[in-house]
Tab-separated table of C-alpha atoms and ligand atoms in Angstrom:
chain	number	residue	atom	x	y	z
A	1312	UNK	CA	-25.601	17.933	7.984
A	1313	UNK	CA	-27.468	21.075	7.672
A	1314	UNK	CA	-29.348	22.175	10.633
A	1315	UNK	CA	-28.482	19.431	12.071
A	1316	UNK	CA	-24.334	19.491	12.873
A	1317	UNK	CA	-24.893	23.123	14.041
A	1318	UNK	CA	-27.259	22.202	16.378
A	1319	UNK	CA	-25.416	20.200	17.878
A	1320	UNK	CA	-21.714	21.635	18.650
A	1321	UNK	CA	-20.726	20.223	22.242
A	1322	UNK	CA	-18.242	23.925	22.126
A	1323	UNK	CA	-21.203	26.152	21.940
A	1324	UNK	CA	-23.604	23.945	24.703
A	1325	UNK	CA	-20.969	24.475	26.794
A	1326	UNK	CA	-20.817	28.040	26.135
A	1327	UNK	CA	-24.289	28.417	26.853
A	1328	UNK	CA	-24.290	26.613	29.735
A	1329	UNK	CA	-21.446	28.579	31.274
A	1330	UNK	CA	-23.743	31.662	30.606
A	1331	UNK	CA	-26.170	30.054	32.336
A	1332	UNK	CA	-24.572	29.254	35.163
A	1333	UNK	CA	-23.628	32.809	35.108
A	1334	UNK	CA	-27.152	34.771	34.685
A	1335	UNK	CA	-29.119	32.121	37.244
A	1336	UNK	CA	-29.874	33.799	40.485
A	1337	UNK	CA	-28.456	31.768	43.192
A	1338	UNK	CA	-31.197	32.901	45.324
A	1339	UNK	CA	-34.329	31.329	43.646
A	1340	UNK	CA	-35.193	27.843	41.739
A	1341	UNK	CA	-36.403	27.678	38.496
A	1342	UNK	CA	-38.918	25.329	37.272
A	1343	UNK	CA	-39.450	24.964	33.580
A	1344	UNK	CA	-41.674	22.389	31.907
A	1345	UNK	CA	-41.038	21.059	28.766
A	1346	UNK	CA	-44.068	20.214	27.217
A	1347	UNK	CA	-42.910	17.890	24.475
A	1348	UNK	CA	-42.084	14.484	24.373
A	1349	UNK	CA	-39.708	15.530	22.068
A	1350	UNK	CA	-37.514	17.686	23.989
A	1351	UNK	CA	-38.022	15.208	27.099
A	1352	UNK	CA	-36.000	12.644	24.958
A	1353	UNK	CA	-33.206	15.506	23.845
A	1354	UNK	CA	-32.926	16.084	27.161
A	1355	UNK	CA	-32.401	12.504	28.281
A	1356	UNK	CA	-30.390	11.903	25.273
A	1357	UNK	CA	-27.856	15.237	25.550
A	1358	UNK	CA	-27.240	14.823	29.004
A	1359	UNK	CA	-28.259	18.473	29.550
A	1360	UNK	CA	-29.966	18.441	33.229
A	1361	UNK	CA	-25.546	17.577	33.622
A	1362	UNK	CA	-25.051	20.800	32.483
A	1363	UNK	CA	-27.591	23.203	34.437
A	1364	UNK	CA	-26.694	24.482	38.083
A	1365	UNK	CA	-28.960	22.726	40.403
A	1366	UNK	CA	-31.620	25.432	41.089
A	1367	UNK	CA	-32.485	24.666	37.805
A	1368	UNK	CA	-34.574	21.971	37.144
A	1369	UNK	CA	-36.555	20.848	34.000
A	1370	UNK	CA	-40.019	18.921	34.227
A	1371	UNK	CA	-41.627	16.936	31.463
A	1372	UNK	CA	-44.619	17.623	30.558
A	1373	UNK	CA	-47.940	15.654	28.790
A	1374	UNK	CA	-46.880	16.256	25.321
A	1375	UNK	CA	-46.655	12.529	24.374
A	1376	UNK	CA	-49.773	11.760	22.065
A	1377	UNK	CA	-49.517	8.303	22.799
A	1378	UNK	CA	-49.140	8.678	26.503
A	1379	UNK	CA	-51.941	10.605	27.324
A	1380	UNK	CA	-54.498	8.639	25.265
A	1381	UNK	CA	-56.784	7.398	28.177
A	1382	UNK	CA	-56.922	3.318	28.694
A	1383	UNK	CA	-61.145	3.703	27.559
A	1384	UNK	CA	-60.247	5.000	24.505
A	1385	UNK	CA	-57.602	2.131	23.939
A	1386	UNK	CA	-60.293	-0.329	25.184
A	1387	UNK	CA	-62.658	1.426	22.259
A	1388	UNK	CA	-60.110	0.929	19.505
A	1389	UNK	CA	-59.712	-3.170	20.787
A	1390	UNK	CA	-63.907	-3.553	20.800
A	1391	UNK	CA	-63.865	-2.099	17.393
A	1392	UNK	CA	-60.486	-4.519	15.768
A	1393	UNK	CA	-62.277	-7.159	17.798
A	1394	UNK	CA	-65.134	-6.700	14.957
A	1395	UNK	CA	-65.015	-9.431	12.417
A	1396	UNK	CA	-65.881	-7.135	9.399
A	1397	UNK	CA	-63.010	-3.945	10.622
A	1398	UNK	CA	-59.823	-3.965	9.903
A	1399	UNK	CA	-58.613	-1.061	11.908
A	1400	UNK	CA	-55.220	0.809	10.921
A	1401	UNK	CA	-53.157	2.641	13.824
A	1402	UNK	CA	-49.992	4.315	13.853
A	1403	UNK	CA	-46.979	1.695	15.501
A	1404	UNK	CA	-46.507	3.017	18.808
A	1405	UNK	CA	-50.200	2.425	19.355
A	1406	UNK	CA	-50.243	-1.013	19.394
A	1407	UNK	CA	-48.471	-1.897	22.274
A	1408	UNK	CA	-50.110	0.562	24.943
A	1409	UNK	CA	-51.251	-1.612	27.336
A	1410	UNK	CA	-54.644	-1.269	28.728
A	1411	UNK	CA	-56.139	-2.073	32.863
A	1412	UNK	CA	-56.464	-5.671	31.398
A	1413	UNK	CA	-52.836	-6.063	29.964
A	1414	UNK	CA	-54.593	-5.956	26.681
A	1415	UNK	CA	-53.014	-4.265	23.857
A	1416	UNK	CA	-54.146	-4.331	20.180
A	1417	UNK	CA	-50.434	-5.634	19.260
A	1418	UNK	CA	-52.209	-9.012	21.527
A	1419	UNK	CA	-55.648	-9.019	19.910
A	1420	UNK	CA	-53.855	-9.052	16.937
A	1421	UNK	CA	-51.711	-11.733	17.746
A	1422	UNK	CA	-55.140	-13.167	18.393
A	1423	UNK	CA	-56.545	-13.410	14.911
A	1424	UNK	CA	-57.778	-9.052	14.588
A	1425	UNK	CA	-56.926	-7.138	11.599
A	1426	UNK	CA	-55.042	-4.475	12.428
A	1427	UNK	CA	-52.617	-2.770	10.091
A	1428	UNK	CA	-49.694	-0.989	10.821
A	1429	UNK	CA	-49.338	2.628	8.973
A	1430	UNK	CA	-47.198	4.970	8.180
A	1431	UNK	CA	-49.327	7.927	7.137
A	1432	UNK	CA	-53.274	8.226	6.915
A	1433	UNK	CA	-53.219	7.920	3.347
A	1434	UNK	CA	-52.223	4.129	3.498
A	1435	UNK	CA	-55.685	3.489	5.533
A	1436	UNK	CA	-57.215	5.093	2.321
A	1437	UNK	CA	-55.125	2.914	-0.020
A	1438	UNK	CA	-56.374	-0.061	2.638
A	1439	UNK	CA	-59.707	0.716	1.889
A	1440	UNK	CA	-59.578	1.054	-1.349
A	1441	UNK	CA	-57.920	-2.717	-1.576
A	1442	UNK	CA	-61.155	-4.270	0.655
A	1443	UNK	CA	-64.253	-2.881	-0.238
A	1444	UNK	CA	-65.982	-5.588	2.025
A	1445	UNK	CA	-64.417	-4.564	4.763
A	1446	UNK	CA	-64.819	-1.554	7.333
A	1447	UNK	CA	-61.226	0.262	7.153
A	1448	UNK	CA	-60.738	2.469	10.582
A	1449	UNK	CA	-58.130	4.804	11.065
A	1450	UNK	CA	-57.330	5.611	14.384
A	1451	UNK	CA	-55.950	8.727	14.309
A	1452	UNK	CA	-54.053	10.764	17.450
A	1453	UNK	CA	-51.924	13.127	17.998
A	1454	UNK	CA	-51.357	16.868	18.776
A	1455	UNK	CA	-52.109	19.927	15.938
A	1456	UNK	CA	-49.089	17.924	13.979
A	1457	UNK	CA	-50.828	14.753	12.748
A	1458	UNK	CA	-54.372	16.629	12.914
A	1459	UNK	CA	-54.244	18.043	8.984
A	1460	UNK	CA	-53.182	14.679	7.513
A	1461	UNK	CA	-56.088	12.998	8.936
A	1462	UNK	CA	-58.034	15.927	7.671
A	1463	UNK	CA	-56.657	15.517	3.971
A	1464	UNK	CA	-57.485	11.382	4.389
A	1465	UNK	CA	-61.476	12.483	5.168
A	1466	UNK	CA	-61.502	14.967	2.326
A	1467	UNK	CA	-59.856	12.327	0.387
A	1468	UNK	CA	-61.836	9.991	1.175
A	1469	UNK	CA	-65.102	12.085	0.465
A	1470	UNK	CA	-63.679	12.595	-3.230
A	1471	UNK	CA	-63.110	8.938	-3.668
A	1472	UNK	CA	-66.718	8.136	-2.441
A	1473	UNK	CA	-65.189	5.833	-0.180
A	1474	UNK	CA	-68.223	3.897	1.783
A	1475	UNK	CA	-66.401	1.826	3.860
A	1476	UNK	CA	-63.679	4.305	5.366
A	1477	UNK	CA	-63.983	6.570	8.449
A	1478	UNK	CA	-61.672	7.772	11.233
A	1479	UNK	CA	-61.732	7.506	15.109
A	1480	UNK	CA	-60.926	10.721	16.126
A	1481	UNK	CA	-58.814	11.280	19.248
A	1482	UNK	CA	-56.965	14.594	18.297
A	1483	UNK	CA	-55.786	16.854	21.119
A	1484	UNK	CA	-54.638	20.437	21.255
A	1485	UNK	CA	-51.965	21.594	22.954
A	1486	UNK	CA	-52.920	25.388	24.198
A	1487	UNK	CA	-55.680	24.014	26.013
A	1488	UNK	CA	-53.656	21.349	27.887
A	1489	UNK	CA	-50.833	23.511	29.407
A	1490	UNK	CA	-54.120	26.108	30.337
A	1491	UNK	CA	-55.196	23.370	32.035
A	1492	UNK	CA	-52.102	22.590	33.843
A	1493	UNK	CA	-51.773	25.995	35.258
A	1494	UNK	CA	-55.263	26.529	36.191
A	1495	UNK	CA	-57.422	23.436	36.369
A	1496	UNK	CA	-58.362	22.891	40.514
A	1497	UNK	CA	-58.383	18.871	39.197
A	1498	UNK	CA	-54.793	19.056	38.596
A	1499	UNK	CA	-54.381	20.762	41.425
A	1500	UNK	CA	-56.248	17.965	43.559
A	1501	UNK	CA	-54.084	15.282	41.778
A	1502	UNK	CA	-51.096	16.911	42.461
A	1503	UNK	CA	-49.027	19.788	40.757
A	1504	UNK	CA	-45.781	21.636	41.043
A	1505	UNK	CA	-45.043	25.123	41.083
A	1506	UNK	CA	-44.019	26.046	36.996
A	1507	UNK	CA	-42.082	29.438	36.373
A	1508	UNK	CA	-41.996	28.816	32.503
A	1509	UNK	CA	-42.451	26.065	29.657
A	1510	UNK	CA	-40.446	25.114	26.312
A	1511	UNK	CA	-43.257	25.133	23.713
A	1512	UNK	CA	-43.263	22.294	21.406
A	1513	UNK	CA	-41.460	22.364	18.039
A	1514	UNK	CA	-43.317	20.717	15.422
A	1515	UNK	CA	-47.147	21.724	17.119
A	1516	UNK	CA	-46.085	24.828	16.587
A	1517	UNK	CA	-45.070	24.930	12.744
A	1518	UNK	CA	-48.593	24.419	12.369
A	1519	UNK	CA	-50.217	26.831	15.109
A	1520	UNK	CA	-47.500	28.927	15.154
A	1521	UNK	CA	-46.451	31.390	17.933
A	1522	UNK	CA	-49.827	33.251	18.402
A	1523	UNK	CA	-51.960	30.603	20.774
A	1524	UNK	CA	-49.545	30.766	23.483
A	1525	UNK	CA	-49.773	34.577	23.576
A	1526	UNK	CA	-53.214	34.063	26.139
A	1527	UNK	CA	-51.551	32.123	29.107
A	1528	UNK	CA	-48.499	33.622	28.814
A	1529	UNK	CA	-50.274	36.855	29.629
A	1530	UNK	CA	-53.372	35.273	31.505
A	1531	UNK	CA	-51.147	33.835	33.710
A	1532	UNK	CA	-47.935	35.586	33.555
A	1533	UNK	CA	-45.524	32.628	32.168
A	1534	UNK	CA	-42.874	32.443	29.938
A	1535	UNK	CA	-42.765	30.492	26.727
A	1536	UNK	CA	-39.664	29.928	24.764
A	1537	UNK	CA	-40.674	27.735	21.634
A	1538	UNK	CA	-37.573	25.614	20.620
A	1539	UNK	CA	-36.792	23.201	18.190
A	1540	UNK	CA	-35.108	19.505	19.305
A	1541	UNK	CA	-31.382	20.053	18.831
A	1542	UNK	CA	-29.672	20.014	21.638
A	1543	UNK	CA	-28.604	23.615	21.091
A	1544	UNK	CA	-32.384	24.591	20.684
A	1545	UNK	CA	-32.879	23.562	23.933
A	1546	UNK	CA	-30.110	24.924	25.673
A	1547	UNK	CA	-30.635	28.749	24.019
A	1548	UNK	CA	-34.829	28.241	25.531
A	1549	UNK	CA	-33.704	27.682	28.893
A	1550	UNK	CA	-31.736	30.567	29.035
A	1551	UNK	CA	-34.087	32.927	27.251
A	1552	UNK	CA	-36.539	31.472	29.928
A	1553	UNK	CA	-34.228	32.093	32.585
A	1554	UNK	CA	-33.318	35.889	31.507
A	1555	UNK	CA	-37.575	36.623	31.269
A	1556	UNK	CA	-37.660	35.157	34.755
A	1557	UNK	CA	-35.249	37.512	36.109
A	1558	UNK	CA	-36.027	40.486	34.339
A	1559	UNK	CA	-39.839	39.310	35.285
A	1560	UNK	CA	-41.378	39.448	31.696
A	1561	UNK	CA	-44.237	36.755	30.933
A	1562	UNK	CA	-43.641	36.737	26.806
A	1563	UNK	CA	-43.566	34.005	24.287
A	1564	UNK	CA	-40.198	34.220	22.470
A	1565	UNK	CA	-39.103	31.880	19.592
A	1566	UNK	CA	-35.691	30.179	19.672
A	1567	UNK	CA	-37.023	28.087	16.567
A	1568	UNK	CA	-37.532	31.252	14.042
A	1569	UNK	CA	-36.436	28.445	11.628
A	1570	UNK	CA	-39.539	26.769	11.052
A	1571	UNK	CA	-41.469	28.284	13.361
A	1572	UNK	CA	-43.962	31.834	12.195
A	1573	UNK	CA	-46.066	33.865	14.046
A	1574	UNK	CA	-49.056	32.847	12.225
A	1575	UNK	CA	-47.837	29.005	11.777
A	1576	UNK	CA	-48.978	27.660	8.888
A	1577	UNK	CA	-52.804	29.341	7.679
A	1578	UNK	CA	-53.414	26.279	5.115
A	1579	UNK	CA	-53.304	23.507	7.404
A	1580	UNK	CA	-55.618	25.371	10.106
A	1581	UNK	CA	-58.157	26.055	7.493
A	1582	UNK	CA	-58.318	22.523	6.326
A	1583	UNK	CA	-58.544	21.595	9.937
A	1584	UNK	CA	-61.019	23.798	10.816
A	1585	UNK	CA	-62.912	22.868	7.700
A	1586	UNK	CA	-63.219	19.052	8.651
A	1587	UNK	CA	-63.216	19.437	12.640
A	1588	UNK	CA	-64.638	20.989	15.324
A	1589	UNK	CA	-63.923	21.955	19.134
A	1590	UNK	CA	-65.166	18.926	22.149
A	1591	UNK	CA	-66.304	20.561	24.789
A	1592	UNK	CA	-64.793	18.213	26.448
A	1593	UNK	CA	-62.103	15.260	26.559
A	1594	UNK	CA	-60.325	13.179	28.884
A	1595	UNK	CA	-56.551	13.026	28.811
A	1596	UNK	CA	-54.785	10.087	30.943
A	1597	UNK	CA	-53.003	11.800	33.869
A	1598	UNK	CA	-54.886	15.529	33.368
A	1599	UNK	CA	-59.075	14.033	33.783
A	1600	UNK	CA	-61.383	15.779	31.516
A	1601	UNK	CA	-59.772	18.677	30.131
A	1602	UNK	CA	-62.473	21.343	28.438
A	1603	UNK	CA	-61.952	22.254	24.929
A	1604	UNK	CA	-58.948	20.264	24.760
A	1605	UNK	CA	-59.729	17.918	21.477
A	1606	UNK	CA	-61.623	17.681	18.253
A	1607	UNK	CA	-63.848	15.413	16.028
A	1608	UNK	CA	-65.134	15.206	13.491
A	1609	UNK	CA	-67.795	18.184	11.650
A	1610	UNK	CA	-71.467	16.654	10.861
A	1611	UNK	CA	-70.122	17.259	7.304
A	1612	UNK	CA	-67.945	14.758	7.319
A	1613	UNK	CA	-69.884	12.496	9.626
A	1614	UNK	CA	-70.144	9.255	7.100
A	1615	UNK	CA	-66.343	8.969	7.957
A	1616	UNK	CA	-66.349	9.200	11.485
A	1617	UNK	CA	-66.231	6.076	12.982
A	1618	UNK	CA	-67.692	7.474	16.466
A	1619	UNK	CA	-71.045	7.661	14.930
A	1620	UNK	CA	-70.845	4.867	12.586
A	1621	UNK	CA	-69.568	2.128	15.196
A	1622	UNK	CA	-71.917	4.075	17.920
A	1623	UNK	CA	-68.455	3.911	20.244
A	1624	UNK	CA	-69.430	4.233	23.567
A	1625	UNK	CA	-67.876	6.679	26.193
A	1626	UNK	CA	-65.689	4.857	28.559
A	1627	UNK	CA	-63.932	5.938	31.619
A	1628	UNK	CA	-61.278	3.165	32.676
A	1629	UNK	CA	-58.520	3.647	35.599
A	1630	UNK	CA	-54.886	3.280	34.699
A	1631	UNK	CA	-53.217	0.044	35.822
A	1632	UNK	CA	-52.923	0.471	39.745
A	1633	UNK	CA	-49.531	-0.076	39.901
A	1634	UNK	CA	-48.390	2.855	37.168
A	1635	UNK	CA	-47.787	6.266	38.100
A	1636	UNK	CA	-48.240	7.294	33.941
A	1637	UNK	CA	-51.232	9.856	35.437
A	1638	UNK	CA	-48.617	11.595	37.809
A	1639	UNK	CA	-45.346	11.095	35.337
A	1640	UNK	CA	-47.289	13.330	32.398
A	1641	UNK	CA	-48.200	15.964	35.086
A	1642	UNK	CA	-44.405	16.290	35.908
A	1643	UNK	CA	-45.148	15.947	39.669
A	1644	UNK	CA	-43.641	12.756	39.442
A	1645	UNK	CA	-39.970	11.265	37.683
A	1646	UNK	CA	-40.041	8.107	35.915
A	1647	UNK	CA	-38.233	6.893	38.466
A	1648	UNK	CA	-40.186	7.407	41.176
A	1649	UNK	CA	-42.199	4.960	39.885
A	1650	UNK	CA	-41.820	1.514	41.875
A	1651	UNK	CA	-42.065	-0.667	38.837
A	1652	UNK	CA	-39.857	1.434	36.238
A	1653	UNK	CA	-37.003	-0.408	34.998
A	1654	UNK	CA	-37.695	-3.503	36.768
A	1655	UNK	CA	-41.690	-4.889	35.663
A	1656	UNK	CA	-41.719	-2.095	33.315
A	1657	UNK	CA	-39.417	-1.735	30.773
A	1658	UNK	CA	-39.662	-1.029	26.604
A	1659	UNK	CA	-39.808	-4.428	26.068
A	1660	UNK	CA	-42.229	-4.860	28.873
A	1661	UNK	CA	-44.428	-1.471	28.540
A	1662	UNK	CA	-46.930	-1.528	31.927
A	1663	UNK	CA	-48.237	1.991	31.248
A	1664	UNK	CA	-48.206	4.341	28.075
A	1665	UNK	CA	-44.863	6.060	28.756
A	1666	UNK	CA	-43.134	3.743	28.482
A	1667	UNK	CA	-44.509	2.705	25.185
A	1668	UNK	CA	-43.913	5.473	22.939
A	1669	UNK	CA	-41.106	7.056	21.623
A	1670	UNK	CA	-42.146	9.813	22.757
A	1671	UNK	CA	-42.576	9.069	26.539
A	1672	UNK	CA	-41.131	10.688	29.591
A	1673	UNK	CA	-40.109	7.073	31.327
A	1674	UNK	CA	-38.878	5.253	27.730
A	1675	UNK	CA	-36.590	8.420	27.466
A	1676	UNK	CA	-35.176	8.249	31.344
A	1677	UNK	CA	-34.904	4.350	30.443
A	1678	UNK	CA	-33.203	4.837	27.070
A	1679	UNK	CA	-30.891	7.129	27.950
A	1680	UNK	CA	-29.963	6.086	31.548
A	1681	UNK	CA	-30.602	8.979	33.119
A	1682	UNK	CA	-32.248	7.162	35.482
A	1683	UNK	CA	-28.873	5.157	37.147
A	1684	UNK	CA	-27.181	8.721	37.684
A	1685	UNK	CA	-30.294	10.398	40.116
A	1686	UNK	CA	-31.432	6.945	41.063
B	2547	SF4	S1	-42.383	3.102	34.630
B	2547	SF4	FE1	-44.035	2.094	33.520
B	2547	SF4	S2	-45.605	1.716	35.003
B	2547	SF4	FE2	-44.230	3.246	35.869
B	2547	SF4	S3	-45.090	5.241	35.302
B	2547	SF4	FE3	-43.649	4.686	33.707
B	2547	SF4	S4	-44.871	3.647	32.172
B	2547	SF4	FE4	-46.124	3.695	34.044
């Protein structure tokens, strides 16, 4: 299959593995963070922490968008489906986050709440559309990739004259999170290791494109190499990383020139910025309040934004005491350092948010067994 096959010749991985095994210095360790939930999982999947020498050693990062959700803002989307006249609409993996109570909307709607699985935010349009008695909330998340559909539902929804639709905005942005990591004294307090460069994200950065990670690879002198998911991808970023850590350069490089342009793509960040606006603050699970790290929703569009229409309050709510989800999605900890991982927590089983999503560090370790061989 195109870009697909070629991607994923076990010939050339090992070619590029042998090169670099050749080009690491012995001497020094190299820690590079992958950022993406994405490339966690190829990682797990391909095997390819087998085929690195042992100085270097790859760190997942927060880049799940259902992982780092905090529990309050699960607890707010449960209050709001707990509402007789809502029927709220949430992407899949959603549902079965767990919250401090072992709550979960998949539960409350096992109890009798209307909640609708979606596929895109244009089906919470079509939902409210089919109940104009009800209140139809979207609950929308995710990183810059899911941000412009839930921009086109609001405009869409503004066009349509839609009274009864709005969105519960949770959107976060990626630049400001990995600033964070590097610099934030919080983190630091929590817990941190030492990073010498990061994979950026793939399909974050089709829409941002290259330029945003230009300011902390200079501000703080760390190489970026954004890759796309193959297992090839990967394999070609760690070894750019590795060859800008030896010859000392702090640039951001793209392996993914494929889909990936300077500029990313201009239409989607103008509808963006035409519907949202900056947060001066927001808190992630596992990073605390991180500033200017997510958006809502412009006073222009405020009729659809269920924040001010449900009055949502702010909560702050602790993980689950047993789950290490906060340290897991700030690397400093592996899935299966976690006491519970595997045994109480498993997919089936999800006791924090990584575990939940497709997309999370500990469901990829679990999936893939990495797990049994560092265990
Ligand atoms: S194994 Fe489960 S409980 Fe432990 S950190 Fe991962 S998701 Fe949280």
């Amino acid at each position: 299959m195109k870009y697909i096959d070629e991607f994923r010749d076990g010939v050339l991985a090992k070619k590029i593995a042998a090169r670099i095994v050749r080009e690491v210095d012995p001497r020094r360790h190299y820690h590079l963070m992958e950022f993406c939930g994405g490339h966690t999982h190829a990682i797990s999947r391909y095997g390819i922490p087998d085929l690195l020498p042992s100085n270097v050693r790859m760190i997942h990062g927060p880049g799940c968008p259902v992982c780092v959700l905090p529990v309050g803002r699960i607890e707010n989307a449960i209050q709001l489906a707990q509402q007789a006249e809502v029927i709220l609409c949430s992407y899949g993996d959603m549902l079965r986050v767990p919250t401090h109570r072992g709550m979960s909307l998949l539960k409350i709607k096992a109890q009798g709440a209307d909640i609708r699985m979606i596929y895109s935010s244009t089906d919470a349009i079509k939902i409210a559309q089919q109940n104009p008695q009800r209140q139809v909330v979207f609950l929308a998340i995710g990183f810059e990739t899911t941000t412009p559909p839930s921009a086109i539902a609001i405009k869409h929804a503004q066009a349509l004259d839609l009274t009864n639709f709005s969105v519960f905005c949770n959107h976060v942005l990626t630049p400001s999170a990995i600033s964070h990591i590097l610099q934030s004294p919080e983190v630091r307090q929590l817990g941190w290791v030492p990073l010498d460069g990061f994979i950026g994200p793939a399909h974050v950065s089709t829409v941002i494109g290259s330029r945003p990670y230009e300011y902390f690879a200079e501000e703080f002198q760390k190489p970026v190499v954004i890759a796309g998911f193959e297992p090839l991808d990967v394999m070609q970023a760690i070894l750019m990383l590795i060859r800008q850590i030896n010859e000392e350069r702090a640039e951001v490089e793209n392996e993914f020139t494929r889909a990936v342009t300077y500029q990313g793509n201009l239409k989607a960040q103008h509808l963006v910025a035409e519907v949202f606006e900056l947060r001066r603050a927001f808190e992630w699970r596992g990073l605390g309040s991180v500033p200017y790290s997510a958006l809502r929703i412009k006073a222009a569009f405020s009729d659809f934004d269920a924040e001010k229409r449900f009055q949502i309050p702010a909560l702050s709510i602790a993980d689950n005491k047993a789950c290490e989800c906060g340290a897991v999605l700030r690397g400093i900890k592996h899935p299966k350092d976690c006491k519970i991982f595997g045994s109480v927590c498993t997919p089936d089983n999800p006791i924090g948010s990584c575990m939940v999503s497709s997309e999370g560090a500990c469901a990829a370790y679990y999936s893939y067994g990495r797990f049994r061989q560092t265990a």
